[in-house]
mmCIF file of C-alpha atoms in Angstrom:
data_model
loop_
_atom_site.group_PDB
_atom_site.id
_atom_site.type_symbol
_atom_site.label_atom_id
_atom_site.label_comp_id
_atom_site.label_asym_id
_atom_site.label_seq_id
_atom_site.Cartn_x
_atom_site.Cartn_y
_atom_site.Cartn_z
ATOM 1 C CA PRO I 1 -5.453 39.428 30.028
ATOM 2 C CA ASP I 2 -7.693 36.558 31.031
ATOM 3 C CA ASP I 3 -8.956 33.161 30.691
ATOM 4 C CA ALA I 4 -11.613 34.168 28.247
ATOM 5 C CA ALA I 5 -8.520 35.785 26.112
ATOM 6 C CA LEU I 6 -6.467 32.033 26.175
ATOM 7 C CA ARG I 7 -9.558 30.411 25.044
ATOM 8 C CA ARG I 8 -10.490 32.772 22.272
ATOM 9 C CA ASP I 9 -6.629 32.568 21.375
ATOM 10 C CA LEU I 10 -7.458 28.764 20.748
ATOM 11 C CA GLU I 11 -10.608 29.080 18.982
ATOM 12 C CA LEU I 12 -9.134 31.812 16.153
ATOM 13 C CA ALA I 13 -6.308 29.174 15.754
ATOM 14 C CA ALA I 14 -8.982 26.362 14.708
ATOM 15 C CA ALA I 15 -11.506 28.925 12.769
ATOM 16 C CA ALA I 16 -8.078 29.443 10.588
ATOM 17 C CA GLY I 17 -7.946 25.876 10.098
ATOM 18 C CA TYR I 18 -5.297 24.562 12.584
ATOM 19 C CA ASN I 19 -4.991 21.658 14.698
ATOM 20 C CA LEU I 20 -2.332 22.477 16.490
ATOM 21 C CA VAL I 21 -0.768 25.279 18.193
ATOM 22 C CA ARG I 22 3.163 25.627 19.012
ATOM 23 C CA LYS I 23 3.237 28.197 22.214
ATOM 24 C CA HIS I 24 6.680 29.590 21.291
ATOM 25 C CA LEU I 25 9.447 29.436 23.910
ATOM 26 C CA LYS I 26 7.061 29.920 27.144
ATOM 27 C CA LEU I 27 5.278 27.688 29.401
ATOM 28 C CA GLU I 28 1.598 29.030 29.214
ATOM 29 C CA ASP I 29 -0.551 29.328 31.856
ATOM 30 C CA PRO I 30 -2.331 25.874 32.775
ATOM 31 C CA ARG I 31 -5.704 27.273 31.994
ATOM 32 C CA PHE I 32 -4.204 27.430 28.246
ATOM 33 C CA VAL I 33 -3.553 23.594 28.215
ATOM 34 C CA HIS I 34 -6.866 23.388 30.224
ATOM 35 C CA HIS I 35 -8.934 24.971 27.395
ATOM 36 C CA ALA I 36 -6.803 22.942 24.871
ATOM 37 C CA ASP I 37 -8.072 19.950 26.371
ATOM 38 C CA THR I 38 -11.603 20.568 26.076
ATOM 39 C CA LEU I 39 -11.543 22.287 22.484
ATOM 40 C CA GLY I 40 -9.402 19.229 21.003
ATOM 41 C CA MET I 41 -6.930 21.494 20.451
ATOM 42 C CA LEU I 42 -3.317 20.011 20.267
ATOM 43 C CA LEU I 43 -0.493 21.682 21.600
ATOM 44 C CA TRP I 44 3.395 21.776 21.409
ATOM 45 C CA ALA I 45 4.843 22.599 24.593
ATOM 46 C CA GLU I 46 8.327 23.689 25.378
ATOM 47 C CA PRO I 47 10.425 25.895 28.129
ATOM 48 C CA ALA I 48 11.841 29.276 27.930
ATOM 49 C CA SER I 49 15.342 29.524 26.209
ATOM 50 C CA ALA I 50 18.258 31.254 27.636
ATOM 51 C CA GLY I 51 20.041 34.198 25.801
ATOM 52 C CA ARG I 52 23.697 32.932 26.096
ATOM 53 C CA PHE I 53 25.278 29.544 26.769
ATOM 54 C CA SER I 54 27.368 29.117 29.953
ATOM 55 C CA PRO I 55 26.976 26.408 32.800
ATOM 56 C CA ALA I 56 24.806 28.497 35.058
ATOM 57 C CA SER I 57 22.137 28.817 31.724
ATOM 58 C CA THR I 58 22.323 25.520 31.175
ATOM 59 C CA ALA I 59 21.708 24.341 34.056
ATOM 60 C CA ALA I 60 18.841 26.921 34.743
ATOM 61 C CA PHE I 61 17.204 25.504 31.023
ATOM 62 C CA ALA I 62 17.442 21.840 32.341
ATOM 63 C CA GLU I 63 15.640 22.862 35.694
ATOM 64 C CA GLN I 64 12.746 23.620 34.014
ATOM 65 C CA ILE I 65 11.985 20.119 32.429
ATOM 66 C CA GLU I 66 11.082 18.149 35.308
ATOM 67 C CA PRO I 67 8.144 20.810 36.455
ATOM 68 C CA MET I 68 7.035 21.101 33.052
ATOM 69 C CA VAL I 69 6.428 17.265 32.652
ATOM 70 C CA GLU I 70 4.888 17.348 36.095
ATOM 71 C CA ARG I 71 2.690 19.840 35.703
ATOM 72 C CA ASP I 72 1.261 19.240 31.826
ATOM 73 C CA GLY I 73 2.231 15.736 31.051
ATOM 74 C CA ASN I 74 -1.466 14.557 32.231
ATOM 75 C CA SER I 75 -2.781 16.716 29.601
ATOM 76 C CA PRO I 76 -4.177 14.439 26.496
ATOM 77 C CA ALA I 77 -3.540 17.879 24.314
ATOM 78 C CA VAL I 78 0.149 18.070 24.942
ATOM 79 C CA VAL I 79 1.673 15.821 21.915
ATOM 80 C CA ILE I 80 4.993 17.625 21.401
ATOM 81 C CA TRP I 81 7.415 18.350 23.651
ATOM 82 C CA GLY I 82 10.217 21.048 22.346
ATOM 83 C CA LEU I 83 13.473 21.905 24.402
ATOM 84 C CA TYR I 84 15.910 24.399 22.388
ATOM 85 C CA ASN I 85 14.791 26.607 19.482
ATOM 86 C CA GLU I 86 17.247 27.808 17.095
ATOM 87 C CA GLU I 87 20.558 27.046 18.875
ATOM 88 C CA TRP I 88 19.044 30.049 21.300
ATOM 89 C CA GLY I 89 21.138 29.951 24.698
ATOM 90 C CA LEU I 90 23.436 27.656 22.633
ATOM 91 C CA ASP I 91 25.377 30.675 20.774
ATOM 92 C CA TRP I 92 24.187 29.522 17.326
ATOM 93 C CA ASP I 93 27.030 27.177 17.572
ATOM 94 C CA ILE I 94 26.163 23.679 18.059
ATOM 95 C CA PRO I 95 28.244 22.285 15.210
ATOM 96 C CA GLY I 96 31.394 23.596 16.112
ATOM 97 C CA ASP I 97 31.113 22.848 19.912
ATOM 98 C CA PRO I 98 31.062 19.511 21.799
ATOM 99 C CA ALA I 99 29.646 20.745 24.948
ATOM 100 C CA LYS I 100 26.910 22.275 23.458
ATOM 101 C CA GLN I 101 26.096 19.100 21.544
ATOM 102 C CA ARG I 102 26.130 17.321 25.023
ATOM 103 C CA ALA I 103 23.993 20.013 26.203
ATOM 104 C CA ALA I 104 20.924 19.367 23.716
ATOM 105 C CA ALA I 105 21.410 15.713 24.366
ATOM 106 C CA ASP I 106 21.226 15.791 27.928
ATOM 107 C CA ALA I 107 18.110 17.520 27.956
ATOM 108 C CA TYR I 108 16.278 15.336 25.636
ATOM 109 C CA ASP I 109 17.746 12.597 27.881
ATOM 110 C CA ARG I 110 16.284 14.135 30.929
ATOM 111 C CA LEU I 111 12.839 14.923 29.300
ATOM 112 C CA LYS I 112 12.739 11.126 27.638
ATOM 113 C CA ALA I 113 13.524 9.659 30.958
ATOM 114 C CA LEU I 114 10.591 11.684 32.269
ATOM 115 C CA ASP I 115 7.996 11.199 29.800
ATOM 116 C CA PRO I 116 8.728 7.920 27.277
ATOM 117 C CA THR I 117 5.512 8.356 25.410
ATOM 118 C CA ARG I 118 5.550 11.629 23.373
ATOM 119 C CA PRO I 119 8.200 12.991 20.789
ATOM 120 C CA VAL I 120 10.590 15.465 21.845
ATOM 121 C CA VAL I 121 12.689 17.713 19.583
ATOM 122 C CA ASP I 122 16.094 18.590 20.893
ATOM 123 C CA ASN I 123 16.375 22.043 19.241
ATOM 124 C CA SER I 124 13.936 23.290 16.853
ATOM 125 C CA GLY I 125 14.904 24.436 13.593
ATOM 126 C CA TRP I 126 17.915 22.841 12.283
ATOM 127 C CA THR I 127 21.248 21.225 13.512
ATOM 128 C CA HIS I 128 19.463 18.445 15.293
ATOM 129 C CA VAL I 129 21.780 16.662 18.031
ATOM 130 C CA LYS I 130 19.056 14.019 19.473
ATOM 131 C CA THR I 131 15.320 14.075 18.390
ATOM 132 C CA ASP I 132 12.545 11.970 17.751
ATOM 133 C CA LEU I 133 10.957 14.468 15.104
ATOM 134 C CA LEU I 134 13.466 15.830 11.898
ATOM 135 C CA ASP I 135 11.509 19.684 11.952
ATOM 136 C CA TRP I 136 13.027 22.903 9.841
ATOM 137 C CA HIS I 137 12.506 26.321 10.541
ATOM 138 C CA TYR I 138 12.676 27.726 6.605
ATOM 139 C CA TYR I 139 11.741 31.629 5.517
ATOM 140 C CA ASP I 140 12.120 32.807 1.856
ATOM 141 C CA GLU I 141 10.266 35.751 0.139
ATOM 142 C CA SER I 142 10.714 33.903 -3.052
ATOM 143 C CA ALA I 143 8.051 31.430 -4.779
ATOM 144 C CA ALA I 144 10.300 29.856 -7.216
ATOM 145 C CA SER I 145 13.190 29.224 -4.803
ATOM 146 C CA TRP I 146 11.040 28.205 -1.559
ATOM 147 C CA ALA I 147 9.441 25.488 -3.941
ATOM 148 C CA ARG I 148 13.086 24.163 -5.083
ATOM 149 C CA THR I 149 14.228 24.115 -1.301
ATOM 150 C CA ILE I 150 11.339 22.150 -0.106
ATOM 151 C CA ALA I 151 11.316 20.055 -3.130
ATOM 152 C CA ASP I 152 15.045 19.243 -2.301
ATOM 153 C CA LEU I 153 14.708 19.052 1.314
ATOM 154 C CA LEU I 154 11.890 16.458 1.502
ATOM 155 C CA SER I 155 13.944 14.453 -1.420
ATOM 156 C CA GLY I 156 17.296 14.268 0.069
ATOM 157 C CA GLU I 157 18.659 16.297 -2.229
ATOM 158 C CA ARG I 158 19.980 18.170 0.335
ATOM 159 C CA ASP I 159 20.129 18.430 3.757
ATOM 160 C CA ASP I 160 20.942 21.864 4.703
ATOM 161 C CA PHE I 161 19.035 25.543 3.771
ATOM 162 C CA PRO I 162 19.774 29.252 3.888
ATOM 163 C CA VAL I 163 18.763 30.960 6.921
ATOM 164 C CA LYS I 164 19.030 34.640 6.940
ATOM 165 C CA LEU I 165 20.456 36.023 10.630
ATOM 166 C CA GLY I 166 20.253 39.504 9.868
ATOM 167 C CA PRO I 167 19.856 41.988 6.775
ATOM 168 C CA ASP I 168 22.941 41.003 4.514
ATOM 169 C CA TYR I 169 24.072 37.878 6.642
ATOM 170 C CA VAL I 170 23.058 34.106 5.413
ATOM 171 C CA VAL I 171 24.213 30.960 6.793
ATOM 172 C CA HIS I 172 23.337 27.630 5.718
ATOM 173 C CA LYS I 173 22.179 25.551 8.285
ATOM 174 C CA LYS I 174 22.317 21.739 7.989
ATOM 175 C CA LEU I 175 19.378 19.049 9.496
ATOM 176 C CA ALA I 176 21.461 17.827 11.720
ATOM 177 C CA VAL I 177 24.867 16.844 13.315
ATOM 178 C CA PRO I 178 26.863 14.134 12.013
ATOM 179 C CA GLY I 179 25.395 11.114 13.893
ATOM 180 C CA GLN I 180 21.772 11.861 14.241
ATOM 181 C CA PRO I 181 20.169 10.092 11.271
ATOM 182 C CA LEU I 182 18.240 12.067 8.503
ATOM 183 C CA ARG I 183 15.792 9.190 7.249
ATOM 184 C CA GLY I 184 13.232 7.380 9.165
ATOM 185 C CA LEU I 185 12.172 10.252 11.432
ATOM 186 C CA PRO I 186 8.535 12.161 10.981
ATOM 187 C CA ASN I 187 9.962 15.208 9.070
ATOM 188 C CA LEU I 188 7.901 18.545 9.300
ATOM 189 C CA ASN I 189 8.253 22.242 8.754
ATOM 190 C CA SER I 190 7.623 24.167 12.164
ATOM 191 C CA GLU I 191 8.300 27.367 10.889
ATOM 192 C CA TYR I 192 7.332 29.440 7.760
ATOM 193 C CA GLY I 193 5.737 32.462 6.096
ATOM 194 C CA GLY I 194 6.917 35.479 4.226
ATOM 195 C CA GLY I 195 5.721 38.732 3.343
ATOM 196 C CA PHE I 196 5.414 42.067 4.626
ATOM 197 C CA THR I 197 1.697 43.238 4.049
ATOM 198 C CA GLY I 198 -1.283 41.499 4.436
ATOM 199 C CA LEU I 199 -1.621 41.095 1.031
ATOM 200 C CA GLU I 200 1.936 39.829 0.814
ATOM 201 C CA ARG I 201 1.759 37.227 3.919
ATOM 202 C CA ALA I 202 -1.690 36.236 2.328
ATOM 203 C CA TRP I 203 -0.147 35.129 -0.782
ATOM 204 C CA HIS I 204 2.431 33.388 0.683
ATOM 205 C CA LEU I 205 0.331 31.405 3.215
ATOM 206 C CA ARG I 206 -1.557 30.275 0.075
ATOM 207 C CA TRP I 207 1.265 29.214 -2.044
ATOM 208 C CA GLN I 208 3.946 28.429 0.603
ATOM 209 C CA THR I 209 1.416 26.108 2.147
ATOM 210 C CA GLN I 210 0.295 24.383 -1.101
ATOM 211 C CA GLU I 211 3.917 23.217 -1.642
ATOM 212 C CA LEU I 212 4.282 21.879 1.945
ATOM 213 C CA ARG I 213 0.913 19.355 0.923
ATOM 214 C CA ARG I 214 2.578 18.574 -2.328
ATOM 215 C CA HIS I 215 4.890 16.153 -0.414
ATOM 216 C CA ASP I 216 3.840 13.259 0.615
ATOM 217 C CA ARG I 217 6.744 12.741 3.388
ATOM 218 C CA LEU I 218 5.877 15.794 5.148
ATOM 219 C CA ALA I 219 4.117 14.884 8.569
ATOM 220 C CA GLY I 220 3.092 18.615 9.534
ATOM 221 C CA TYR I 221 3.899 22.062 8.886
ATOM 222 C CA VAL I 222 3.346 24.999 11.887
ATOM 223 C CA TYR I 223 2.628 28.710 10.308
ATOM 224 C CA THR I 224 4.522 31.645 12.157
ATOM 225 C CA GLU I 225 1.938 33.389 13.461
ATOM 226 C CA LEU I 226 -1.511 33.317 14.402
ATOM 227 C CA TYR I 227 -1.277 37.052 15.452
ATOM 228 C CA ASP I 228 1.325 39.893 15.578
ATOM 229 C CA ILE I 229 2.864 40.388 18.941
ATOM 230 C CA GLU I 230 5.012 43.480 20.140
ATOM 231 C CA HIS I 231 7.962 43.150 17.694
ATOM 232 C CA GLU I 232 6.549 41.058 15.144
ATOM 233 C CA SER I 233 3.352 41.847 12.545
ATOM 234 C CA ALA I 234 4.248 38.644 11.040
ATOM 235 C CA GLY I 235 0.194 37.647 12.382
ATOM 236 C CA LEU I 236 -2.539 36.635 10.152
ATOM 237 C CA LEU I 237 -4.744 38.670 12.580
ATOM 238 C CA ASP I 238 -3.443 41.739 14.530
ATOM 239 C CA PHE I 239 -1.867 42.735 17.964
ATOM 240 C CA HIS I 240 -5.711 42.690 19.275
ATOM 241 C CA ARG I 241 -7.086 39.522 17.392
ATOM 242 C CA GLY I 242 -8.817 41.622 14.338
ATOM 243 C CA ALA I 243 -8.988 40.793 11.315
ATOM 244 C CA LYS I 244 -6.673 41.888 8.383
ATOM 245 C CA ASP I 245 -7.226 42.495 5.200
ATOM 246 C CA LEU I 246 -6.005 39.174 3.412
ATOM 247 C CA ALA I 247 -6.887 40.174 -0.119
ATOM 248 C CA GLY I 248 -9.281 37.500 -0.451
ATOM 249 C CA VAL I 249 -7.374 34.674 1.116
ATOM 250 C CA ASP I 250 -9.281 32.676 3.680
ATOM 251 C CA PRO I 251 -6.909 30.454 5.681
ATOM 252 C CA ALA I 252 -9.547 27.967 6.528
ATOM 253 C CA HIS I 253 -9.272 27.113 3.117
ATOM 254 C CA VAL I 254 -5.669 27.010 2.824
ATOM 255 C CA ASN I 255 -5.457 24.552 6.037
ATOM 256 C CA ALA I 256 -8.266 22.227 5.058
ATOM 257 C CA PRO I 257 -7.994 18.464 5.567
ATOM 258 C CA THR I 258 -8.545 18.155 1.760
ATOM 259 C CA THR I 259 -6.974 20.959 -0.599
ATOM 260 C CA LEU I 260 -6.348 21.862 -4.116
ATOM 261 C CA VAL I 261 -2.185 21.550 -5.005
ATOM 262 C CA LEU I 262 -1.903 23.598 -8.523
ATOM 263 C CA ASP I 263 1.214 22.887 -10.610
ATOM 264 C CA VAL I 264 1.958 26.755 -10.816
ATOM 265 C CA THR I 265 5.418 28.628 -9.720
ATOM 266 C CA PRO I 266 3.322 32.115 -8.928
ATOM 267 C CA VAL I 267 4.551 35.207 -9.784
ATOM 268 C CA ALA I 268 3.730 38.037 -7.627
ATOM 269 C CA PRO I 269 0.572 39.058 -5.704
ATOM 270 C CA GLY I 270 -2.110 39.025 -8.077
ATOM 271 C CA ARG I 271 -0.074 37.840 -10.550
ATOM 272 C CA ASP I 272 0.540 34.339 -9.930
ATOM 273 C CA LEU I 273 -0.307 33.075 -13.669
ATOM 274 C CA LEU I 274 0.751 35.485 -16.567
ATOM 275 C CA THR I 275 -0.851 34.362 -20.356
ATOM 276 C CA PRO I 276 -0.466 35.950 -23.396
ATOM 277 C CA THR I 277 -3.720 35.141 -24.221
ATOM 278 C CA ARG I 278 -6.848 34.568 -22.166
ATOM 279 C CA ASP I 279 -6.867 30.824 -22.880
ATOM 280 C CA PHE I 280 -4.745 28.733 -20.721
ATOM 281 C CA THR I 281 -4.725 25.404 -18.991
ATOM 282 C CA VAL I 282 -3.500 24.257 -15.264
ATOM 283 C CA ASP I 283 -3.068 20.796 -13.745
ATOM 284 C CA VAL I 284 -4.601 20.543 -10.713
ATOM 285 C CA ARG I 285 -4.439 18.000 -7.534
ATOM 286 C CA VAL I 286 -6.147 17.056 -4.449
ATOM 287 C CA SER I 287 -4.350 16.625 -1.252
ATOM 288 C CA HIS I 288 -6.136 14.824 1.427
ATOM 289 C CA HIS I 289 -5.798 14.772 5.474
ATOM 290 C CA GLY I 290 -8.557 12.177 5.680
ATOM 291 C CA SER I 291 -9.258 8.908 7.118
ATOM 292 C CA GLU I 292 -11.037 7.704 3.390
ATOM 293 C CA PRO I 293 -10.056 8.482 0.196
ATOM 294 C CA VAL I 294 -11.735 11.272 -1.538
ATOM 295 C CA THR I 295 -13.845 11.992 -5.170
ATOM 296 C CA GLY I 296 -15.302 14.632 -6.946
ATOM 297 C CA LEU I 297 -15.553 17.068 -9.169
ATOM 298 C CA LEU I 298 -13.513 20.190 -10.465
ATOM 299 C CA HIS I 299 -15.606 23.537 -10.739
ATOM 300 C CA THR I 300 -14.574 26.859 -11.752
ATOM 301 C CA ALA I 301 -15.412 30.412 -11.061
ATOM 302 C CA TRP I 302 -14.681 33.889 -11.648
ATOM 303 C CA THR I 303 -13.873 37.095 -9.823
ATOM 304 C CA PRO I 304 -11.903 40.334 -9.584
ATOM 305 C CA VAL I 305 -8.451 39.634 -8.675
ATOM 306 C CA TYR I 306 -8.638 39.292 -4.472
ATOM 307 C CA GLY I 307 -11.846 38.326 -4.853
ATOM 308 C CA PRO I 308 -13.329 36.161 -1.762
ATOM 309 C CA ALA I 309 -14.826 32.669 -3.175
ATOM 310 C CA PRO I 310 -18.262 32.885 -4.127
ATOM 311 C CA ALA I 311 -20.874 31.303 -2.360
ATOM 312 C CA GLU I 312 -21.356 28.971 -5.370
ATOM 313 C CA PRO I 313 -18.728 26.725 -6.928
ATOM 314 C CA GLY I 314 -19.628 27.893 -10.438
ATOM 315 C CA ASP I 315 -19.162 25.550 -13.694
ATOM 316 C CA ALA I 316 -18.140 21.978 -13.674
ATOM 317 C CA VAL I 317 -14.941 21.108 -15.476
ATOM 318 C CA PRO I 318 -15.563 18.888 -18.411
ATOM 319 C CA GLY I 319 -13.394 16.014 -17.382
ATOM 320 C CA GLY I 320 -12.706 16.988 -14.220
ATOM 321 C CA ARG I 321 -12.859 14.153 -11.667
ATOM 322 C CA ALA I 322 -10.289 14.480 -9.095
ATOM 323 C CA GLU I 323 -9.189 11.984 -6.948
ATOM 324 C CA ALA I 324 -6.846 11.513 -3.785
ATOM 325 C CA LYS I 325 -5.976 8.576 -0.829
ATOM 326 C CA PRO I 326 -5.092 9.747 2.425
ATOM 327 C CA TYR I 327 -1.827 11.749 2.386
ATOM 328 C CA VAL I 328 -0.995 10.766 -1.226
ATOM 329 C CA LEU I 329 -1.281 13.214 -3.871
ATOM 330 C CA GLY I 330 -3.521 12.928 -6.206
ATOM 331 C CA SER I 331 -2.787 12.729 -9.721
ATOM 332 C CA PRO I 332 -2.919 15.765 -12.019
ATOM 333 C CA VAL I 333 -6.065 16.770 -13.649
ATOM 334 C CA ALA I 334 -6.134 19.169 -16.547
ATOM 335 C CA VAL I 335 -8.459 22.393 -16.098
ATOM 336 C CA SER I 336 -8.794 24.527 -19.421
ATOM 337 C CA ALA I 337 -10.233 28.078 -18.889
ATOM 338 C CA ALA I 338 -10.494 31.057 -20.067
ATOM 339 C CA LEU I 339 -10.636 34.654 -18.506
ATOM 340 C CA PRO I 340 -14.078 36.332 -19.333
ATOM 341 C CA GLU I 341 -14.594 38.441 -22.437
ATOM 342 C CA GLY I 342 -12.935 41.963 -21.690
ATOM 343 C CA TRP I 343 -11.435 41.283 -18.792
ATOM 344 C CA THR I 344 -7.467 41.554 -18.987
ATOM 345 C CA SER I 345 -6.976 39.667 -15.329
ATOM 346 C CA GLY I 346 -9.086 37.777 -12.744
ATOM 347 C CA ARG I 347 -8.969 35.450 -10.053
ATOM 348 C CA LEU I 348 -10.065 31.727 -11.145
ATOM 349 C CA HIS I 349 -11.605 29.883 -7.777
ATOM 350 C CA LEU I 350 -11.518 26.064 -8.076
ATOM 351 C CA SER I 351 -13.791 23.847 -5.840
ATOM 352 C CA LEU I 352 -13.813 20.017 -5.553
ATOM 353 C CA VAL I 353 -17.482 19.287 -5.076
ATOM 354 C CA ALA I 354 -18.000 15.824 -3.708
ATOM 355 C CA GLU I 355 -21.266 14.543 -2.845
ATOM 356 C CA GLY I 356 -22.759 17.799 -3.190
ATOM 357 C CA ALA I 357 -20.552 19.818 -0.781
ATOM 358 C CA VAL I 358 -17.035 21.860 -1.537
ATOM 359 C CA VAL I 359 -14.675 20.079 0.265
ATOM 360 C CA ALA I 360 -11.514 21.905 -1.275
ATOM 361 C CA ARG I 361 -10.753 25.376 -2.674
ATOM 362 C CA GLY I 362 -8.217 26.671 -4.247
ATOM 363 C CA ALA I 363 -7.677 29.915 -6.284
ATOM 364 C CA LEU I 364 -5.573 31.323 -9.146
ATOM 365 C CA ASP I 365 -4.642 35.060 -10.111
ATOM 366 C CA VAL I 366 -4.280 35.312 -14.089
ATOM 367 C CA ASP I 367 -3.051 38.116 -16.080
ATOM 368 C CA THR I 368 -2.810 38.657 -19.638
ATOM 369 C CA ARG I 369 -0.210 41.667 -18.925
ATOM 370 C CA THR I 370 3.033 39.873 -19.400
ATOM 371 C CA GLU I 371 5.000 43.007 -19.606
ATOM 372 C CA PRO I 372 7.214 43.237 -16.102
ATOM 373 C CA HIS I 373 6.483 45.688 -14.184
ATOM 374 C CA ILE I 374 6.834 47.335 -10.000
ATOM 375 C CA GLY I 375 5.222 44.734 -7.426
ATOM 376 C CA ASP I 376 6.061 41.194 -9.568
ATOM 377 C CA ASP I 377 8.678 41.006 -6.587
ATOM 378 C CA PRO I 378 7.227 41.794 -3.363
ATOM 379 C CA ARG I 379 10.969 42.934 -2.446
ATOM 380 C CA ALA I 380 10.532 46.119 -5.164
ATOM 381 C CA ARG I 381 10.457 49.348 -4.106
ATOM 382 C CA THR I 382 10.693 52.580 -6.037
ATOM 383 C CA ALA I 383 11.345 56.199 -5.401
ATOM 384 C CA GLU I 384 10.723 59.582 -7.292
#
């Protein structure tokens, strides 16, 4: 509604731990770019996509590129230029039509001729034709298949992934057409997220982001999305930028420069780890996106499930010294713990303390009631 609201959106993104905003499918008000400059927020900027493919729509799309670069190209905040998104305006058929491939490549060439200093993404999401960044959009409601697919994409085991285009319509999209190299480019996820409630979305934010931080080859990630919009309720905030109940998850802890990566495949919200006894052991690693190595001591504390992180880090873990080099996942450290006497479930809060300060936080919801029940699958529904 006003200039202050543009600035507030950027402040909210920073408070959630993000250092870049992808302004999706629109060239935002120039005041937004100005505020990003003054606040130190990076921007991924892109023009509007057309609806269907035609010579007129391709020309109209291309005509946006020069004014975009002319207006915002002197901004230090803009670090990535985007063009098409998910084959929108290309009838979702880049692989089957050389004319659509030429449209994407021509748009890339036009933008690079105007600004050779920044990376350009030709078609964000999949089916790249000519790009500086190999980005991909991947949504999955299963924590297990999410982790497997991410690992396979980043190891090079596979170069395609499932995309749900309708309630019962799933296609496998390739990362690129033949001729666009799959190696030697920065590799990043530029859309992800899952869940239908605030609780579920927070759970997926925590565990899906952890899996992205597990892989050193990944150059970045973009969560969808910061706040609800008219036809999507996928935000960390509501439409009016009000807080949602995220069940004790703080996005700033998830996105911190230093985070903890747990060697666990979680079962369901509130039941990350099922154990038949109070005692268990979990391997913990450190992901560190800083300029110098980090070394610290792991601590643990218990709250009820969904409880927020306590103010104090809790008890030091015997032999719990953990470390990581910048952008290299640390080695596993075994953390042994036990649910408090009389508890059947609880949230184990883990923190890394370095030089007297907590520099990383993580959490694990533990449940000794190992029998299956409604709720183990976020997609499960029941009726009487």
